Amino acid sequence: MSEKYTVKSFQKSKENHEKITMLTAYDYSTAQLLDEAGVDSILVGDSLGMVMLGYETTLEVTMDDMIHHTKAVSRGVKRALIIGDMPFLSYHISIEETIRNAGRFIKEGGAHAVKLEGGAEIIDKVKALVAAKIPVIGHLGLTPQSVNMFGGFKVQGKSEAQAQKIIDDARLLVEAGVFAIVLECVPEKLASKISELISVPTIGIGAGNGCDGQVLVIQDVLGMYKGLQPKFVKRYKHLGDEIIEGVASYIKEVKSGEFPDHSHTFGMKDDILNKLY
Ligand code: KIV
């Protein structure tokens, strides 16, 4: 196993111009596979509300949902840095509640860091978490927990005012002590500019190739999710189709009696069988 990827490795990667890889995972066996493949960081995203729990948005996800899935992921990971995504309203009410909830990700979930969506409006919470020695990653641009404010999942930062606000927020987050910032669904040129302007790595999703790293939702990468399919997603595999094919073969073989055959069954001695009544 190569060296553990840590918050310090994020900074080193940016300095060395080495792209950072991040994927989401929500369960033990997937996390194990991603770690074995060598991904630098695993985000237990609140996107689990959509891809694992079947909600239309991430807003319904609870702290207990997140802790349950983070525990499973951390049991499967040896090298990657694990980030717990703080769900809607878990860091909006008070600093005390924010620290308590973030602390659960570290103490109960086994995460190494937490992610919060937002800029100026959450800076006091970010500072308090950093003071409590909890590493924080920011998230700007299309922040899905604000979907009702945005009026849908839309690209952010196209106008001068919006773009400048994202840059200002990025600077505030860096000052507050974040070790990286996710930029979601912003124009490529804006994301590149931010990546040049700030000292910490940017991790893009729908933000182009100028970011210091990339993140995608694993179900999208592997073609396993049939819901919302954003333009920025690249499908590297079509496991959804393969799963349907595999399950259809199983159904066919069970119905026809072809499965299970001898190679999948256990034997016993006939003299023992013959004594049974
Ligand atoms: O919840 C999530 O998966 C995320 C990524 C899309 C960045 O926040």
Coordinates of N, CA and C in Angstrom, one line a residue, residues 103-235:
G103 N -18.1 16.6 14.7 CA -17.3 15.7 15.6 C -17.8 14.3 15.4
R104 N -19.1 14.1 15.2 CA -19.7 12.8 15.0 C -19.0 12.1 13.8
F105 N -18.8 12.9 12.7 CA -18.2 12.3 11.5 C -16.8 11.7 11.8
I106 N -16.1 12.4 12.7 CA -14.7 12.0 13.0 C -14.8 10.9 14.0
K107 N -15.5 11.1 15.2 CA -15.4 10.1 16.3 C -16.2 8.9 16.0
E108 N -17.4 9.0 15.4 CA -18.3 7.8 15.2 C -18.0 7.3 13.7
G109 N -17.9 8.2 12.8 CA -17.9 7.8 11.4 C -16.5 7.3 10.9
G110 N -15.4 7.8 11.6 CA -14.1 7.4 11.1 C -13.6 8.3 10.0
A111 N -14.3 9.4 9.7 CA -13.9 10.4 8.6 C -12.7 11.2 9.1
H112 N -11.9 11.7 8.1 CA -10.8 12.5 8.5 C -11.1 14.0 8.3
A113 N -12.2 14.4 7.7 CA -12.5 15.8 7.4 C -14.0 15.9 7.1
V114 N -14.5 17.1 7.1 CA -15.9 17.3 6.7 C -16.0 18.3 5.6
K115 N -17.1 18.3 4.9 CA -17.4 19.3 3.8 C -18.6 20.0 4.2
L116 N -18.6 21.4 3.9 CA -19.7 22.2 4.2 C -20.0 23.0 2.9
E117 N -21.3 23.3 2.6 CA -21.6 24.1 1.4 C -21.8 25.5 1.8
G118 N -21.2 26.5 1.0 CA -21.5 27.9 1.3 C -20.2 28.7 1.5
G119 N -20.4 30.0 1.5 CA -19.3 31.0 1.6 C -19.4 31.8 2.9
A120 N -19.5 33.2 2.6 CA -19.5 34.1 3.7 C -20.5 33.8 4.9
E121 N -21.7 33.2 4.5 CA -22.7 32.9 5.5 C -22.3 31.8 6.5
I122 N -21.3 31.0 6.2 CA -20.9 29.9 7.1 C -19.5 30.1 7.6
I123 N -18.9 31.2 7.4 CA -17.5 31.4 7.8 C -17.2 31.2 9.3
D124 N -18.2 31.7 10.1 CA -18.0 31.5 11.6 C -18.0 30.0 11.9
K125 N -18.8 29.2 11.2 CA -18.8 27.8 11.5 C -17.5 27.1 11.1
V126 N -17.0 27.5 9.9 CA -15.7 26.9 9.4 C -14.6 27.3 10.4
K127 N -14.5 28.5 10.8 CA -13.5 28.9 11.8 C -13.5 28.1 13.0
A128 N -14.8 27.9 13.5 CA -14.9 27.1 14.8 C -14.5 25.7 14.6
L129 N -14.8 25.1 13.4 CA -14.4 23.7 13.2 C -12.9 23.6 13.1
V130 N -12.3 24.5 12.4 CA -10.8 24.5 12.3 C -10.2 24.7 13.7
A131 N -10.8 25.6 14.5 CA -10.2 25.8 15.8 C -10.4 24.5 16.7
A132 N -11.4 23.7 16.3 CA -11.7 22.4 17.0 C -10.8 21.3 16.4
K133 N -9.9 21.6 15.5 CA -9.0 20.7 14.9 C -9.8 19.7 14.0
I134 N -10.8 20.1 13.3 CA -11.6 19.3 12.4 C -11.3 19.9 11.0
P135 N -10.5 19.2 10.1 CA -10.3 19.7 8.8 C -11.5 19.9 8.0
V136 N -11.6 21.0 7.2 CA -12.8 21.4 6.5 C -12.5 21.6 5.0
I137 N -13.4 21.0 4.2 CA -13.3 21.3 2.7 C -14.6 22.2 2.4
G138 N -14.4 23.2 1.6 CA -15.5 24.1 1.3 C -16.2 23.6 0.0
H139 N -17.3 24.2 -0.3 CA -18.1 23.8 -1.5 C -18.8 25.0 -2.0
L140 N -18.4 25.5 -3.2 CA -19.0 26.7 -3.8 C -19.6 26.4 -5.2
G141 N -20.3 27.4 -5.8 CA -20.9 27.2 -7.1 C -22.3 26.7 -6.9
L142 N -22.6 25.6 -7.6 CA -23.9 25.0 -7.4 C -23.8 24.1 -6.2
T143 N -24.4 24.7 -5.1 CA -24.4 23.9 -3.8 C -25.8 23.3 -3.7
P144 N -25.9 22.0 -3.9 CA -27.2 21.4 -4.0 C -28.2 21.6 -2.8
Q145 N -27.6 21.9 -1.6 CA -28.5 22.1 -0.5 C -29.3 23.4 -0.7
S146 N -28.8 24.3 -1.6 CA -29.5 25.6 -1.9 C -30.4 25.5 -3.1
V147 N -30.8 24.3 -3.5 CA -31.5 24.1 -4.8 C -32.8 24.9 -4.8
N148 N -33.4 25.1 -3.6 CA -34.7 25.9 -3.6 C -34.4 27.4 -3.8
M149 N -33.2 27.8 -3.4 CA -32.9 29.2 -3.6 C -32.5 29.5 -5.0
F150 N -31.8 28.5 -5.6 CA -31.4 28.6 -7.0 C -32.5 28.4 -8.0
G151 N -33.6 27.8 -7.6 CA -34.7 27.4 -8.5 C -34.3 26.3 -9.4
G152 N -33.5 25.3 -8.9 CA -33.1 24.2 -9.7 C -31.6 24.0 -9.7
F153 N -31.2 22.9 -10.4 CA -29.8 22.6 -10.4 C -29.2 23.3 -11.7
K154 N -28.7 24.5 -11.4 CA -28.3 25.4 -12.6 C -26.8 25.8 -12.4
V155 N -26.1 26.0 -13.6 CA -24.7 26.5 -13.6 C -24.7 27.8 -12.8
Q156 N -23.7 28.0 -12.0 CA -23.6 29.2 -11.2 C -22.3 30.0 -11.7
G157 N -22.4 31.4 -11.5 CA -21.1 32.1 -11.8 C -21.0 32.6 -13.2
K158 N -22.1 32.7 -13.9 CA -21.9 33.2 -15.3 C -21.9 34.7 -15.4
S159 N -22.6 35.4 -14.5 CA -22.6 36.8 -14.5 C -21.4 37.4 -13.7
E160 N -21.1 38.6 -13.9 CA -19.9 39.2 -13.2 C -20.2 39.2 -11.7
A161 N -21.4 39.6 -11.3 CA -21.7 39.6 -9.8 C -21.6 38.3 -9.2
Q162 N -22.2 37.3 -9.8 CA -22.2 35.9 -9.3 C -20.7 35.4 -9.2
A163 N -20.0 35.6 -10.3 CA -18.6 35.1 -10.4 C -17.7 35.7 -9.3
Q164 N -17.9 37.1 -9.2 CA -17.1 37.8 -8.1 C -17.4 37.3 -6.7
K165 N -18.7 37.0 -6.5 CA -19.1 36.5 -5.2 C -18.5 35.1 -4.9
I166 N -18.4 34.3 -6.0 CA -17.8 33.0 -5.7 C -16.3 33.1 -5.4
I167 N -15.6 34.1 -6.1 CA -14.2 34.3 -5.9 C -14.0 34.9 -4.4
D168 N -14.9 35.8 -4.1 CA -14.8 36.4 -2.7 C -15.0 35.3 -1.6
D169 N -16.0 34.5 -1.9 CA -16.3 33.4 -0.9 C -15.1 32.4 -0.8
A170 N -14.5 32.1 -2.0 CA -13.3 31.2 -2.0 C -12.2 31.8 -1.1
R171 N -12.0 33.1 -1.3 CA -10.9 33.8 -0.5 C -11.2 33.7 1.0
L172 N -12.5 34.0 1.4 CA -12.9 33.9 2.8 C -12.7 32.5 3.4
L173 N -13.1 31.5 2.6 CA -13.0 30.1 3.0 C -11.5 29.8 3.3
V174 N -10.6 30.2 2.4 CA -9.2 30.0 2.6 C -8.7 30.7 3.8
E175 N -9.1 31.9 4.0 CA -8.7 32.7 5.3 C -9.2 31.9 6.5
A176 N -10.4 31.3 6.4 CA -11.0 30.6 7.6 C -10.3 29.3 7.8
G177 N -9.5 28.8 6.9 CA -8.7 27.6 7.1 C -9.1 26.4 6.4
V178 N -9.9 26.4 5.4 CA -10.2 25.2 4.6 C -9.0 24.6 3.9
F179 N -8.9 23.3 3.8 CA -7.7 22.7 3.1 C -8.0 22.5 1.6
A180 N -9.2 22.7 1.1 CA -9.5 22.5 -0.3 C -10.9 23.1 -0.5
I181 N -11.3 23.3 -1.8 CA -12.6 23.8 -2.1 C -13.2 23.1 -3.3
V182 N -14.4 22.5 -3.1 CA -15.1 21.9 -4.3 C -15.8 23.0 -5.0
L183 N -15.6 23.0 -6.4 CA -16.3 24.0 -7.2 C -17.2 23.2 -8.1
E184 N -18.5 23.4 -7.9 CA -19.5 22.6 -8.7 C -20.2 23.4 -9.7
C185 N -20.3 22.9 -10.9 CA -21.1 23.6 -12.0 C -20.8 25.0 -12.1
V186 N -19.6 25.4 -12.4 CA -19.2 26.8 -12.7 C -18.5 26.8 -14.0
P187 N -18.5 27.9 -14.7 CA -17.8 27.9 -16.0 C -16.3 27.6 -15.9
E188 N -15.8 26.9 -16.8 CA -14.4 26.4 -16.8 C -13.4 27.5 -16.5
K189 N -13.6 28.7 -17.2 CA -12.6 29.8 -17.1 C -12.7 30.3 -15.7
L190 N -13.8 30.4 -15.1 CA -13.9 30.9 -13.7 C -13.2 30.0 -12.7
A191 N -13.5 28.7 -12.9 CA -12.8 27.7 -12.0 C -11.3 27.7 -12.2
S192 N -10.8 27.9 -13.4 CA -9.4 28.0 -13.6 C -8.8 29.2 -12.9
K193 N -9.5 30.4 -13.0 CA -9.1 31.6 -12.4 C -9.0 31.4 -10.9
I194 N -10.0 30.9 -10.3 CA -10.1 30.6 -8.9 C -8.9 29.7 -8.4
S195 N -8.6 28.7 -9.2 CA -7.6 27.8 -8.9 C -6.2 28.5 -8.9
E196 N -6.1 29.5 -9.8 CA -4.8 30.3 -9.8 C -4.8 31.2 -8.6
L197 N -5.9 31.8 -8.3 CA -6.0 32.9 -7.3 C -5.8 32.3 -5.8
I198 N -6.2 31.1 -5.5 CA -6.2 30.7 -4.1 C -5.1 29.7 -3.9
S199 N -4.7 29.6 -2.6 CA -3.5 28.8 -2.3 C -3.9 27.3 -2.0
V200 N -5.2 27.0 -1.8 CA -5.5 25.6 -1.5 C -6.1 25.0 -2.8
P201 N -6.0 23.7 -2.9 CA -6.5 23.0 -4.1 C -8.0 23.2 -4.3
T202 N -8.4 23.3 -5.6 CA -9.8 23.3 -6.0 C -10.1 21.9 -6.6
I203 N -11.3 21.4 -6.2 CA -11.7 20.1 -6.7 C -13.0 20.3 -7.5
G204 N -12.9 20.1 -8.8 CA -14.0 20.4 -9.7 C -15.0 19.3 -9.9
I205 N -16.2 19.7 -10.1 CA -17.2 18.8 -10.6 C -18.1 19.6 -11.5
G206 N -18.0 19.4 -12.8 CA -18.6 20.3 -13.8 C -18.0 21.6 -13.8
A207 N -16.7 21.7 -13.6 CA -16.0 23.0 -13.5 C -14.7 23.0 -14.4
G208 N -14.6 22.0 -15.3 CA -13.5 22.0 -16.3 C -12.2 21.4 -15.7
N209 N -11.2 21.5 -16.6 CA -9.9 20.9 -16.4 C -8.9 21.7 -15.7
G210 N -9.3 23.0 -15.4 CA -8.3 23.9 -14.8 C -8.2 23.7 -13.3
C211 N -9.1 22.9 -12.7 CA -9.1 22.7 -11.3 C -7.9 21.8 -10.9
D212 N -7.6 21.8 -9.6 CA -6.4 21.0 -9.1 C -6.8 19.5 -8.9
G213 N -8.1 19.2 -8.9 CA -8.5 17.8 -8.8 C -9.9 17.7 -9.4
Q214 N -10.4 16.5 -9.4 CA -11.8 16.3 -9.9 C -12.5 15.3 -8.9
V215 N -13.8 15.5 -8.8 CA -14.7 14.6 -8.0 C -15.9 14.2 -8.9
L216 N -16.4 13.0 -8.8 CA -17.6 12.6 -9.4 C -18.3 11.6 -8.5
V217 N -19.6 11.5 -8.7 CA -20.4 10.5 -8.0 C -20.2 9.1 -8.6
I218 N -19.9 8.2 -7.7 CA -19.4 6.8 -8.3 C -20.5 6.2 -9.1
Q219 N -21.8 6.3 -8.7 CA -22.9 5.7 -9.5 C -22.9 6.3 -10.9
D220 N -22.5 7.6 -11.1 CA -22.5 8.2 -12.4 C -21.3 7.6 -13.2
V221 N -20.2 7.5 -12.6 CA -18.9 7.0 -13.2 C -19.1 5.6 -13.8
L222 N -19.9 4.8 -13.0 CA -20.0 3.4 -13.3 C -21.3 3.1 -14.0
G223 N -22.1 4.2 -14.3 CA -23.4 4.0 -15.1 C -24.4 3.2 -14.3
M224 N -24.6 3.5 -13.0 CA -25.5 2.7 -12.2 C -26.7 3.5 -11.7
Y225 N -26.8 4.8 -12.2 CA -27.9 5.6 -11.7 C -28.7 6.2 -12.9
K226 N -30.0 6.0 -12.8 CA -30.8 6.4 -14.0 C -31.5 7.7 -13.8
G227 N -31.3 8.3 -12.6 CA -31.9 9.6 -12.3 C -31.2 10.8 -13.1
L228 N -31.2 11.9 -12.5 CA -30.5 13.1 -13.1 C -29.2 12.8 -13.7
Q229 N -28.9 13.1 -15.0 CA -27.7 12.8 -15.7 C -27.0 14.1 -16.2
P230 N -26.3 14.8 -15.3 CA -25.7 16.0 -15.8 C -24.7 15.9 -16.9
K231 N -24.5 17.0 -17.7 CA -23.6 17.0 -18.8 C -22.2 16.7 -18.5
F232 N -21.8 17.1 -17.2 CA -20.4 17.0 -16.9 C -20.0 15.6 -16.5
V233 N -20.9 14.7 -16.5 CA -20.6 13.3 -16.1 C -20.0 12.5 -17.2
K234 N -18.9 11.8 -17.0 CA -18.4 10.8 -17.9 C -18.6 9.4 -17.4
R235 N -19.3 8.6 -18.2 CA -19.5 7.2 -17.7 C -18.4 6.3 -18.2

